[in-house]
Coordinates of C-alpha atoms in Angstrom, one line a residue:
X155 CA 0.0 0.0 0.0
X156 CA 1.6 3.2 -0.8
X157 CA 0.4 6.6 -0.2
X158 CA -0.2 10.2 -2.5
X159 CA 1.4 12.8 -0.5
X160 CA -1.9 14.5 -0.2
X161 CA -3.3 11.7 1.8
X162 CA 0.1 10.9 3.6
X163 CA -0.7 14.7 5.4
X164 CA -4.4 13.9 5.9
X165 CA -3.3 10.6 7.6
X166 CA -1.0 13.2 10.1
X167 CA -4.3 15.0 11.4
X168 CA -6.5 11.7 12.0
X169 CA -7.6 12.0 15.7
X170 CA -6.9 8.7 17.0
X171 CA -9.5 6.4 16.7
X172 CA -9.6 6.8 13.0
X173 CA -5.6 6.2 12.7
X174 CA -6.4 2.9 14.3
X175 CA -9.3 2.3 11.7
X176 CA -6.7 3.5 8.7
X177 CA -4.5 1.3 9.9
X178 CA -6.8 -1.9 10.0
X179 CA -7.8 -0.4 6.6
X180 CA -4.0 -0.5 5.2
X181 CA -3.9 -4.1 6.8
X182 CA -6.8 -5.1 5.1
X183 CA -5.9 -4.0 1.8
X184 CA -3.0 -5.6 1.9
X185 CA -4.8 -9.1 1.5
X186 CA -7.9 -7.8 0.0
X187 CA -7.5 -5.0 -2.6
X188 CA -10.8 -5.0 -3.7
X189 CA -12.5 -4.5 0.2
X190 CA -13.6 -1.2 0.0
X191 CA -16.8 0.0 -2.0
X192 CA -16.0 0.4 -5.9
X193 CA -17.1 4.2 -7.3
X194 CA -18.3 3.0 -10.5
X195 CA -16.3 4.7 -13.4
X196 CA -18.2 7.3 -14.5
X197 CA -18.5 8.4 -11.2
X198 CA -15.1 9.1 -10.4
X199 CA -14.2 12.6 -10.7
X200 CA -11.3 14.4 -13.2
X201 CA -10.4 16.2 -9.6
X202 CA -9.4 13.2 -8.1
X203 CA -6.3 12.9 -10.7
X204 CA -5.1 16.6 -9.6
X205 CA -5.6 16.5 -6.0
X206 CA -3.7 13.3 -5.7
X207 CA -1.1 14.6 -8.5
X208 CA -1.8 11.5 -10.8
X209 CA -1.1 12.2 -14.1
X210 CA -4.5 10.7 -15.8
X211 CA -7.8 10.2 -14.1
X212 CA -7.8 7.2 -11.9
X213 CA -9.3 3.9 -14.1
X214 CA -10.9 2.8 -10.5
X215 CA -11.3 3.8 -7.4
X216 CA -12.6 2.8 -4.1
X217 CA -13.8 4.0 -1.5
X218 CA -14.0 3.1 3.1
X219 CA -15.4 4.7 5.9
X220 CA -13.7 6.2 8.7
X221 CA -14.8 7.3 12.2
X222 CA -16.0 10.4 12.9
X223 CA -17.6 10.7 9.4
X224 CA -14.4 10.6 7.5
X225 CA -13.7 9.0 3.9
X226 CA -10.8 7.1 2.4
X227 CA -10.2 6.7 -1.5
X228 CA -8.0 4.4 -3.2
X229 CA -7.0 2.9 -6.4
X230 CA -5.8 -0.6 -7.4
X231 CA -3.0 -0.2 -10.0
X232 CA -0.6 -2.8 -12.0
X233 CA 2.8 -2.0 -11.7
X234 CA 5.1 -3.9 -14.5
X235 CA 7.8 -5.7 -12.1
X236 CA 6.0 -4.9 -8.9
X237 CA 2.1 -6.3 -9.4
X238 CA -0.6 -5.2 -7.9
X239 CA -0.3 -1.7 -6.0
X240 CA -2.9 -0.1 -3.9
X241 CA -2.3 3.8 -3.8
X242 CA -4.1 6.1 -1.0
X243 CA -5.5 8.9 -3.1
X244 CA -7.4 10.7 -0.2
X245 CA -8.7 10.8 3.2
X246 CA -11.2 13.4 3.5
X247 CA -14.6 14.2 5.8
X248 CA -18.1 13.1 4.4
X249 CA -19.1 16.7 3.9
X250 CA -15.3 17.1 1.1
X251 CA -16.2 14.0 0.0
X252 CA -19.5 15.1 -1.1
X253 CA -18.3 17.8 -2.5
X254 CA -15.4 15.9 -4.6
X255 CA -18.1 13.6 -6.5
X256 CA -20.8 16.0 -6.7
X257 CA -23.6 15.2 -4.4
X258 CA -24.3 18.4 -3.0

């Protein structure tokens, strides 16, 4: 599991019980990639590439809840050499989250 720097600095201002949740989240993902909640394509935002300084729009992404009303996002990549790499896009509140994929 690796991280954008964008989310690496969210992860920094967790309160505590949702580092312990992230945490169980990177754990998880590390023997289930697909465990979170699939965004369905056309659902993921062109924002999401520049936020998380990707250079094209994400093909997936996935989402997993946090305490406190907080949000994680994540893509499942191939990497030639390496395999399967799950990258941390985001960790943002419900309310950002919202915003991000346009439901309010």
């Amino acid at each position: 599991v690796r991280m954008s720097p964008r989310a690496r600095i969210a992860q920094e201002n967790l309160q505590a019980s949702q580092k312990r949740k992230f945490e169980w989240w990177i754990l998880r993902l590390t023997e289930d990639v697909f465990a979170g909640d699939q965004i369905p394509t056309d659902g993921i935002p062109p924002a999401l590439a520049t936020r998380s300084s990707l250079s094209r729009p994400p093909s997936n992404a996935w989402r997993f809840e946090l305490p406190l009303a907080c949000r994680g996002i994540y893509t499942v990549q191939s990497h030639p050499g390496i395999g399967i790499v799950v990258l941390m896009l985001e960790t943002l509140s419900h309310k950002e989250y919202d915003r991000l994929f346009g439901y309010r």
